[in-house]
Coordinates of C-alpha atoms and ligand atoms in Angstrom, one line a residue:
X1 CA -40.4 -6.5 -37.8
X2 CA -40.6 -8.4 -34.5
X3 CA -41.8 -7.3 -31.1
X4 CA -38.5 -5.9 -29.7
X5 CA -35.3 -4.3 -30.7
X6 CA -33.3 -4.3 -27.4
X7 CA -33.6 -6.7 -24.5
X8 CA -32.1 -6.9 -21.0
X9 CA -31.4 -10.4 -19.8
X10 CA -30.8 -10.8 -16.0
X11 CA -28.8 -14.0 -15.3
X12 CA -26.0 -15.4 -17.5
X13 CA -26.7 -19.1 -16.8
X14 CA -27.8 -21.7 -19.3
X15 CA -31.1 -20.0 -20.1
X16 CA -29.8 -16.4 -20.1
X17 CA -26.8 -17.0 -22.4
X18 CA -28.9 -19.2 -24.8
X19 CA -31.6 -16.6 -25.2
X20 CA -29.0 -13.9 -25.7
X21 CA -27.5 -15.8 -28.6
X22 CA -30.9 -16.8 -30.0
X23 CA -32.1 -13.1 -30.0
X24 CA -28.8 -11.7 -31.4
X25 CA -29.3 -14.2 -34.3
X26 CA -32.6 -12.5 -35.2
X27 CA -31.2 -9.0 -35.0
X28 CA -32.3 -8.1 -31.4
X29 CA -29.6 -6.3 -29.4
X30 CA -29.1 -7.9 -25.9
X31 CA -27.4 -6.9 -22.7
X32 CA -26.8 -9.7 -20.2
X33 CA -26.5 -8.7 -16.5
X34 CA -24.8 -11.5 -14.4
X35 CA -24.1 -11.0 -10.8
X36 CA -21.3 -13.7 -10.7
X37 CA -17.8 -13.6 -11.9
X38 CA -17.2 -15.8 -14.9
X39 CA -14.1 -17.2 -13.2
X40 CA -16.3 -18.5 -10.4
X41 CA -18.2 -20.9 -12.7
X42 CA -18.3 -24.1 -10.8
X43 CA -20.4 -27.2 -10.7
X44 CA -20.0 -30.8 -11.6
X45 CA -21.6 -32.0 -14.8
X46 CA -24.9 -31.7 -16.7
X47 CA -26.7 -34.0 -19.0
X48 CA -28.5 -32.6 -22.1
X49 CA -31.1 -35.0 -23.5
X50 CA -32.1 -35.2 -27.2
X51 CA -34.7 -32.5 -26.9
X52 CA -32.1 -30.1 -25.6
X53 CA -29.6 -31.1 -28.3
X54 CA -32.4 -30.6 -30.9
X55 CA -33.0 -27.0 -29.7
X56 CA -29.2 -26.3 -29.6
X57 CA -29.0 -27.6 -33.1
X58 CA -31.6 -25.1 -34.2
X59 CA -29.5 -22.4 -32.7
X60 CA -26.3 -23.5 -34.3
X61 CA -24.8 -24.5 -30.9
X62 CA -24.9 -28.3 -30.9
X63 CA -21.6 -29.1 -32.5
X64 CA -19.5 -27.1 -30.0
X65 CA -21.4 -28.7 -27.2
X66 CA -20.9 -32.2 -28.5
X67 CA -17.2 -31.5 -28.9
X68 CA -17.1 -30.3 -25.3
X69 CA -18.4 -33.4 -23.7
X70 CA -19.3 -37.1 -24.3
X71 CA -22.4 -38.4 -26.1
X72 CA -24.2 -41.5 -24.8
X73 CA -27.2 -43.7 -25.7
X74 CA -28.1 -46.1 -23.0
X75 CA -29.8 -46.0 -19.6
X76 CA -29.1 -49.0 -17.4
X77 CA -30.0 -50.1 -13.9
X78 CA -27.5 -52.2 -12.0
X79 CA -27.7 -53.7 -8.5
X80 CA -25.2 -52.6 -5.8
X81 CA -22.7 -55.1 -7.0
X82 CA -22.8 -53.7 -10.6
X83 CA -24.8 -56.5 -12.2
X84 CA -27.0 -55.1 -15.0
X85 CA -30.7 -55.5 -14.2
X86 CA -32.1 -53.7 -17.2
X87 CA -30.8 -51.6 -20.0
X88 CA -32.6 -49.6 -22.6
X89 CA -31.6 -47.3 -25.5
X90 CA -32.6 -43.7 -25.3
X91 CA -34.2 -42.5 -28.5
X92 CA -32.0 -40.5 -30.9
X93 CA -34.7 -38.0 -31.5
X94 CA -32.8 -35.2 -33.2
X95 CA -30.3 -36.9 -35.5
X96 CA -30.3 -40.7 -36.1
X97 CA -26.5 -40.5 -36.6
X98 CA -25.6 -38.7 -33.4
X99 CA -25.9 -39.6 -29.7
X100 CA -29.2 -39.5 -27.9
X101 CA -27.8 -37.4 -25.0
X102 CA -24.7 -35.5 -24.0
X103 CA -22.8 -35.1 -20.7
X104 CA -20.4 -32.2 -20.1
X105 CA -18.9 -30.2 -17.4
X106 CA -21.0 -27.2 -16.4
X107 CA -18.2 -24.6 -16.6
X108 CA -17.5 -25.9 -20.2
X109 CA -21.1 -25.5 -21.2
X110 CA -21.1 -22.0 -19.7
X111 CA -18.0 -21.0 -21.6
X112 CA -19.4 -22.3 -24.9
X113 CA -22.7 -20.5 -24.5
X114 CA -20.8 -17.3 -23.4
X115 CA -18.5 -17.5 -26.5
X116 CA -21.4 -17.9 -28.9
X117 CA -23.5 -15.1 -27.3
X118 CA -20.5 -12.7 -27.3
X119 CA -19.6 -13.6 -30.9
X120 CA -23.2 -13.0 -32.0
X121 CA -23.0 -9.5 -30.5
X122 CA -24.4 -9.8 -26.9
X123 CA -22.9 -7.5 -24.3
X124 CA -22.3 -9.3 -21.0
X125 CA -21.8 -7.4 -17.7
X126 CA -20.3 -9.8 -15.1
X127 CA -20.3 -8.8 -11.4
X128 CA -23.3 -6.7 -12.0
X129 CA -26.9 -6.8 -10.9
X130 CA -30.1 -4.7 -11.1
X131 CA -31.1 -2.4 -8.3
X132 CA -34.3 -1.0 -9.8
X133 CA -36.8 -1.7 -12.6
X134 CA -39.3 0.8 -13.9
X135 CA -41.6 -0.1 -16.8
X136 CA -44.1 1.9 -18.8
X137 CA -46.0 1.5 -22.0
X138 CA -43.0 2.1 -24.2
X139 CA -40.1 0.3 -22.4
X140 CA -38.3 -0.8 -19.3
X141 CA -35.7 1.2 -17.5
X142 CA -33.2 -0.4 -15.2
X143 CA -30.6 0.8 -12.7
X144 CA -27.5 -1.3 -12.4
X145 CA -25.3 -1.9 -9.4
X146 CA -22.4 -0.2 -11.3
X147 CA -24.4 3.1 -11.2
X148 CA -25.5 3.0 -14.9
X149 CA -29.1 3.5 -16.1
X150 CA -30.3 1.8 -19.3
X151 CA -33.5 1.3 -21.2
X152 CA -34.8 -1.5 -23.4
X153 CA -38.1 -2.9 -24.8
X154 CA -38.2 -6.1 -22.6
X155 CA -36.5 -7.6 -19.6
X156 CA -36.0 -11.3 -19.4
X157 CA -35.5 -12.7 -15.9
X158 CA -33.3 -15.7 -16.2
X159 CA -32.0 -15.4 -12.7
X160 CA -32.6 -18.9 -11.5
X161 CA -34.8 -20.7 -9.0
X162 CA -34.4 -18.0 -6.2
X163 CA -35.2 -15.2 -8.7
X164 CA -35.3 -11.8 -7.1
X165 CA -37.1 -10.4 -10.2
X166 CA -39.9 -13.0 -9.9
X167 CA -40.3 -11.9 -6.3
X168 CA -40.3 -8.2 -7.1
X169 CA -42.7 -8.5 -10.0
X170 CA -45.0 -11.3 -8.8
X171 CA -44.7 -11.0 -5.0
X172 CA -44.3 -13.9 -2.6
X173 CA -47.0 -16.1 -4.0
X174 CA -44.7 -18.2 -6.2
X175 CA -41.8 -19.5 -4.1
X176 CA -39.8 -22.8 -4.5
X177 CA -40.5 -25.5 -1.9
X178 CA -38.2 -28.2 -0.6
X179 CA -39.2 -31.6 -2.2
X180 CA -37.9 -33.8 0.5
X181 CA -34.8 -34.9 -1.3
X182 CA -31.3 -33.6 -2.1
X183 CA -28.2 -34.8 -3.9
X184 CA -24.5 -35.3 -3.2
X185 CA -22.3 -34.9 -6.3
X186 CA -18.6 -35.3 -7.2
X187 CA -16.5 -36.1 -10.2
X188 CA -14.6 -39.3 -10.6
X189 CA -12.6 -41.1 -13.3
X190 CA -14.9 -42.8 -15.8
X191 CA -14.8 -46.6 -16.2
X192 CA -16.2 -48.7 -19.1
X193 CA -19.2 -49.5 -17.0
X194 CA -20.1 -45.8 -16.9
X195 CA -20.8 -45.6 -20.6
X196 CA -24.3 -44.0 -20.3
X197 CA -26.7 -43.0 -17.6
X198 CA -26.2 -45.8 -14.9
X199 CA -28.3 -46.2 -11.8
X200 CA -27.1 -48.5 -9.1
X201 CA -30.1 -49.4 -6.9
X202 CA -30.2 -51.2 -3.6
X203 CA -33.4 -53.1 -2.5
X204 CA -33.8 -50.4 0.2
X205 CA -34.4 -47.8 -2.6
X206 CA -31.1 -46.1 -2.1
X207 CA -29.6 -45.0 -5.4
X208 CA -26.3 -43.9 -6.8
X209 CA -26.2 -42.6 -10.3
X210 CA -23.3 -42.1 -12.7
X211 CA -23.4 -39.8 -15.7
X212 CA -20.5 -39.5 -18.3
X213 CA -19.0 -36.1 -18.9
X214 CA -16.0 -36.8 -21.1
X215 CA -13.8 -39.8 -22.1
X216 CA -12.0 -39.5 -18.8
X217 CA -14.6 -38.2 -16.3
X218 CA -18.1 -38.9 -15.1
X219 CA -20.0 -37.6 -12.1
X220 CA -21.6 -39.6 -9.3
X221 CA -24.7 -38.5 -7.5
X222 CA -26.3 -39.9 -4.4
X223 CA -29.9 -39.1 -3.8
X224 CA -30.9 -38.5 -0.1
X225 CA -34.5 -38.4 1.0
X226 CA -34.9 -36.4 4.2
X227 CA -37.9 -34.5 5.6
X228 CA -35.6 -31.6 6.4
X229 CA -32.7 -30.2 4.4
X230 CA -29.5 -31.9 5.5
X231 CA -26.9 -29.9 7.4
X232 CA -23.7 -31.8 7.6
X233 CA -20.6 -30.0 9.1
X234 CA -17.9 -29.6 6.4
X235 CA -15.4 -31.7 8.4
X236 CA -17.8 -34.7 8.4
X237 CA -18.8 -34.6 4.7
X238 CA -16.2 -37.2 3.6
X239 CA -17.0 -39.7 6.2
X240 CA -20.7 -39.2 5.6
X241 CA -20.3 -39.9 1.9
X242 CA -18.1 -43.0 2.5
X243 CA -20.9 -44.4 4.6
X244 CA -23.4 -43.7 1.9
X245 CA -21.3 -45.6 -0.6
X246 CA -20.3 -48.5 1.7
X247 CA -23.2 -50.8 0.8
X248 CA -22.3 -50.6 -2.9
X249 CA -19.8 -53.2 -3.9
X250 CA -19.5 -52.6 -7.7
X251 CA -15.7 -52.2 -8.3
X252 CA -16.2 -48.8 -9.9
X253 CA -18.0 -47.5 -6.8
X254 CA -15.5 -49.0 -4.4
X255 CA -12.8 -47.1 -6.4
X256 CA -15.0 -44.0 -6.2
X257 CA -15.3 -44.3 -2.5
X258 CA -11.5 -44.4 -2.1
X259 CA -10.9 -41.0 -3.8
X260 CA -13.3 -39.2 -1.5
X261 CA -11.3 -36.5 0.3
X262 CA -8.6 -36.3 -2.5
X263 CA -9.2 -32.6 -3.1
X264 CA -12.6 -33.4 -4.7
X265 CA -15.2 -30.7 -5.0
X266 CA -18.2 -32.4 -3.2
X267 CA -21.5 -30.6 -3.3
X268 CA -24.8 -31.1 -1.6
X269 CA -27.9 -29.5 -3.1
X270 CA -31.4 -29.8 -1.7
X271 CA -34.1 -29.9 -4.3
X272 CA -36.1 -26.6 -4.1
X273 CA -38.7 -26.9 -6.8
X274 CA -41.3 -24.6 -8.4
X275 CA -43.8 -24.9 -11.2
X276 CA -45.3 -21.4 -11.7
X277 CA -48.6 -21.2 -13.5
X278 CA -48.7 -18.9 -16.5
X279 CA -48.6 -16.1 -17.2
X280 CA -44.8 -15.8 -16.7
X281 CA -44.9 -12.2 -17.7
X282 CA -46.2 -9.0 -16.4
X283 CA -45.9 -6.0 -18.7
X284 CA -42.4 -5.9 -20.1
X285 CA -40.8 -8.4 -17.7
X286 CA -40.9 -12.1 -18.6
X287 CA -39.5 -15.2 -16.7
X288 CA -37.4 -17.9 -18.4
X289 CA -35.8 -21.1 -17.1
X290 CA -35.6 -22.0 -13.4
X291 CA -37.0 -18.5 -12.5
X292 CA -40.4 -19.8 -13.8
X293 CA -40.0 -23.6 -13.3
X294 CA -37.4 -25.5 -11.3
X295 CA -37.7 -29.3 -11.8
X296 CA -36.5 -32.2 -9.8
X297 CA -33.3 -33.4 -11.6
X298 CA -34.7 -37.0 -12.1
X299 CA -35.5 -36.3 -15.7
X300 CA -32.1 -34.4 -16.2
X301 CA -34.2 -31.7 -18.0
X302 CA -34.2 -28.4 -16.1
X303 CA -31.4 -27.0 -18.3
X304 CA -33.0 -28.5 -21.4
X305 CA -36.2 -26.8 -20.5
X306 CA -34.4 -23.4 -20.1
X307 CA -32.8 -24.0 -23.6
X308 CA -36.2 -24.8 -25.1
X309 CA -37.7 -21.7 -23.4
X310 CA -34.9 -19.6 -25.0
X311 CA -35.6 -21.0 -28.5
X312 CA -39.4 -20.5 -28.2
X313 CA -39.2 -17.0 -26.7
X314 CA -36.9 -15.9 -29.5
X315 CA -39.2 -17.4 -32.1
X316 CA -42.3 -15.7 -30.7
X317 CA -40.6 -12.3 -30.4
X318 CA -39.5 -12.6 -34.0
X319 CA -42.9 -13.8 -35.3
X320 CA -45.1 -11.3 -33.6
X321 CA -45.0 -7.5 -33.8
X322 CA -47.2 -7.2 -30.7
X323 CA -45.2 -7.9 -27.5
X324 CA -48.2 -9.0 -25.4
X325 CA -49.1 -11.6 -28.1
X326 CA -45.5 -12.8 -28.3
X327 CA -45.2 -13.3 -24.5
X328 CA -48.7 -14.9 -24.2
X329 CA -47.8 -17.4 -27.0
X330 CA -44.5 -18.2 -25.4
X331 CA -46.2 -19.0 -22.1
X332 CA -48.8 -21.1 -23.8
X333 CA -46.3 -23.1 -25.7
X334 CA -44.1 -23.7 -22.7
X335 CA -46.4 -24.1 -19.6
X336 CA -48.0 -27.5 -20.5
X337 CA -44.8 -29.1 -21.8
X338 CA -42.6 -28.1 -18.8
X339 CA -45.5 -29.0 -16.4
X340 CA -45.6 -32.5 -17.7
X341 CA -41.9 -33.0 -17.3
X342 CA -42.1 -31.5 -13.8
X343 CA -44.8 -34.0 -12.9
X344 CA -43.0 -37.0 -14.2
X345 CA -39.7 -36.0 -12.4
X346 CA -41.7 -35.4 -9.2
X347 CA -43.4 -38.8 -9.5
X348 CA -40.0 -40.5 -9.7
X349 CA -38.8 -38.6 -6.7
X350 CA -41.9 -39.7 -4.7
X351 CA -41.3 -43.4 -5.6
X352 CA -37.7 -43.0 -4.5
X353 CA -38.7 -41.5 -1.2
X354 CA -41.3 -44.1 -0.4
X355 CA -41.1 -47.1 -2.8
X356 CA -44.6 -48.4 -3.4
X357 CA -44.4 -49.9 -6.8
X358 CA -42.2 -52.6 -8.4
X359 CA -38.6 -52.1 -9.4
X360 CA -39.5 -51.1 -13.0
X361 CA -41.9 -48.4 -12.0
X362 CA -39.4 -45.5 -12.1
X363 CA -37.8 -46.8 -15.3
X364 CA -41.3 -46.8 -16.8
X365 CA -41.8 -43.2 -15.8
X366 CA -38.4 -42.3 -17.2
X367 CA -39.3 -43.9 -20.5
X368 CA -42.6 -42.1 -20.6
X369 CA -40.8 -38.8 -20.0
X370 CA -38.3 -39.5 -22.8
X371 CA -41.1 -40.3 -25.2
X372 CA -42.9 -37.1 -24.3
X373 CA -39.8 -35.0 -24.7
X374 CA -39.3 -36.4 -28.2
X375 CA -42.5 -34.6 -29.4
X376 CA -41.8 -31.3 -31.2
X377 CA -41.6 -28.2 -29.0
Ligands
LIG1 C1 -28.6 -31.5 -8.6 C2 -29.0 -31.0 -9.9 C3 -28.7 -31.6 -11.1 C4 -29.2 -31.2 -12.3 N1 -28.9 -31.9 -13.4 C5 -29.4 -31.5 -14.6 C6 -29.1 -32.2 -15.8 O1 -28.4 -33.2 -15.8 N2 -29.6 -31.7 -17.0 C7 -30.4 -30.6 -17.0 O2 -30.9 -30.2 -18.1 N3 -30.7 -29.9 -15.9 C8 -30.2 -30.3 -14.7 N4 -30.5 -29.6 -13.6 C9 -31.2 -28.3 -13.7 C10 -30.4 -27.2 -14.3 O3 -29.2 -27.0 -13.6 C11 -31.2 -25.9 -14.2 O4 -32.5 -26.1 -14.7 C12 -30.6 -24.8 -15.1 O5 -29.3 -24.5 -14.6 C13 -31.5 -23.6 -15.2 O6 -30.8 -22.6 -15.9 P1 -31.2 -21.1 -15.7 O7 -30.4 -20.3 -16.6 O8 -32.7 -20.9 -15.7 O9 -30.7 -20.8 -14.2 P2 -29.3 -20.8 -13.5 O10 -28.4 -21.8 -14.2 O11 -29.5 -20.9 -12.1 O12 -28.7 -19.4 -13.8 C14 -29.1 -18.2 -13.2 C15 -28.0 -17.2 -13.3 O13 -28.5 -16.0 -12.8 C16 -27.6 -15.3 -12.0 N5 -28.3 -14.4 -11.1 C17 -29.1 -14.8 -10.1 N6 -29.6 -13.7 -9.5 C18 -29.1 -12.6 -10.2 C19 -29.3 -11.2 -10.1 N7 -30.1 -10.7 -9.1 N8 -28.6 -10.4 -10.9 C20 -27.8 -10.9 -11.9 N9 -27.6 -12.2 -12.0 C21 -28.3 -13.1 -11.2 C22 -26.8 -16.5 -11.3 O14 -25.6 -16.1 -10.9 C23 -26.8 -17.5 -12.5 O15 -25.6 -17.4 -13.3 C24 -30.0 -30.0 -12.4 C25 -30.3 -29.3 -11.2 C26 -29.8 -29.8 -10.0 C27 -30.2 -29.0 -8.7

């Protein structure tokens, strides 16, 4: 039978579109309400680790994702000149014959998830949001910004780290906080050296990372630890980035510095993080993905956690006839796992902000995190 027949999903990001597809597959009708325009999908790249690929495989999505990006297996640390200091293989946890992890452009991933959700029957309203939510014992009624009113059995808030629904349902108690670090990102041509997750580290602790996205492209990121969020005027961004890259002499990074300013989309994103304690539901509204937990990106796992949330929530809604039981079990299965990944990512960030341990400490944490993620969901 299952706990629900019709579900609203607010937010058509990674979590929202994945859960729409997952629910449609088990016969639940879904309506996704996304405030953005699909043509506005931007962003550099994203890495999906083996646990995310395993969840996508269970949902029949992994082949399309692998075709849309570039798989990789190794994590290496290089010095500023590009000399390899250490290299390790990531475990192939979901299929011994396929890559441990995948990099792809975010707009590409968004399009794949949208195509699958739509094909499996989800209705998606772009440029639309929710203006009012009323819930009672039998359902939840929403008013949409386009003037429509609609009713369903459950509302899933997948509206990201600054979730308005979290605020309206749970109040101001659970808010993201700035973690003292942010990241600059832009896309460059990929070289052979960038064949996996590569971290270029200076003795000062400064780090530049490279993640492959396709045969031709990879994205570079620069972590910046600052007590306050950075505010660099737009006309100074290129010089600022060139200065950040200047101490790195690896040929691929020298080449990357040269293309700054060539019509590149350069983004800065401060890390606003949140790990909300369960329950993530109240009545007929439940949080999913960044709305409930927004992680530091050091474990490249926030999107993977949203995908796992989607899989587990659909499983529990299918397995249980009682909605409260389904939602409680979803929270129980997710809170501890996400919390551990959040803690490991935060510990890596702390070490980057104020290095206190040896060079291998962060790699050790990363290894610990990967081993933990390999455990079944
Ligand atoms: C710098 C950086 C790098 C990262 N790298 C990785 C990585 O390599 N791998 C990884 O797995 N994760 C990574 N993450 C994390 C990942 O991006 C997020 O965890 C993931 O996007 C969360 O998905 P989501 O669907 O929960 O939220 P989002 O992707 O934020 O989607 C929320 C959606 O809701 C919509 N929305 C918001 N409010 C409303 C509203 N009121 N009404 C209607 N729609 C609304 C938004 O427009 C958006 O489309 C990174 C994060 C950062 C900041």
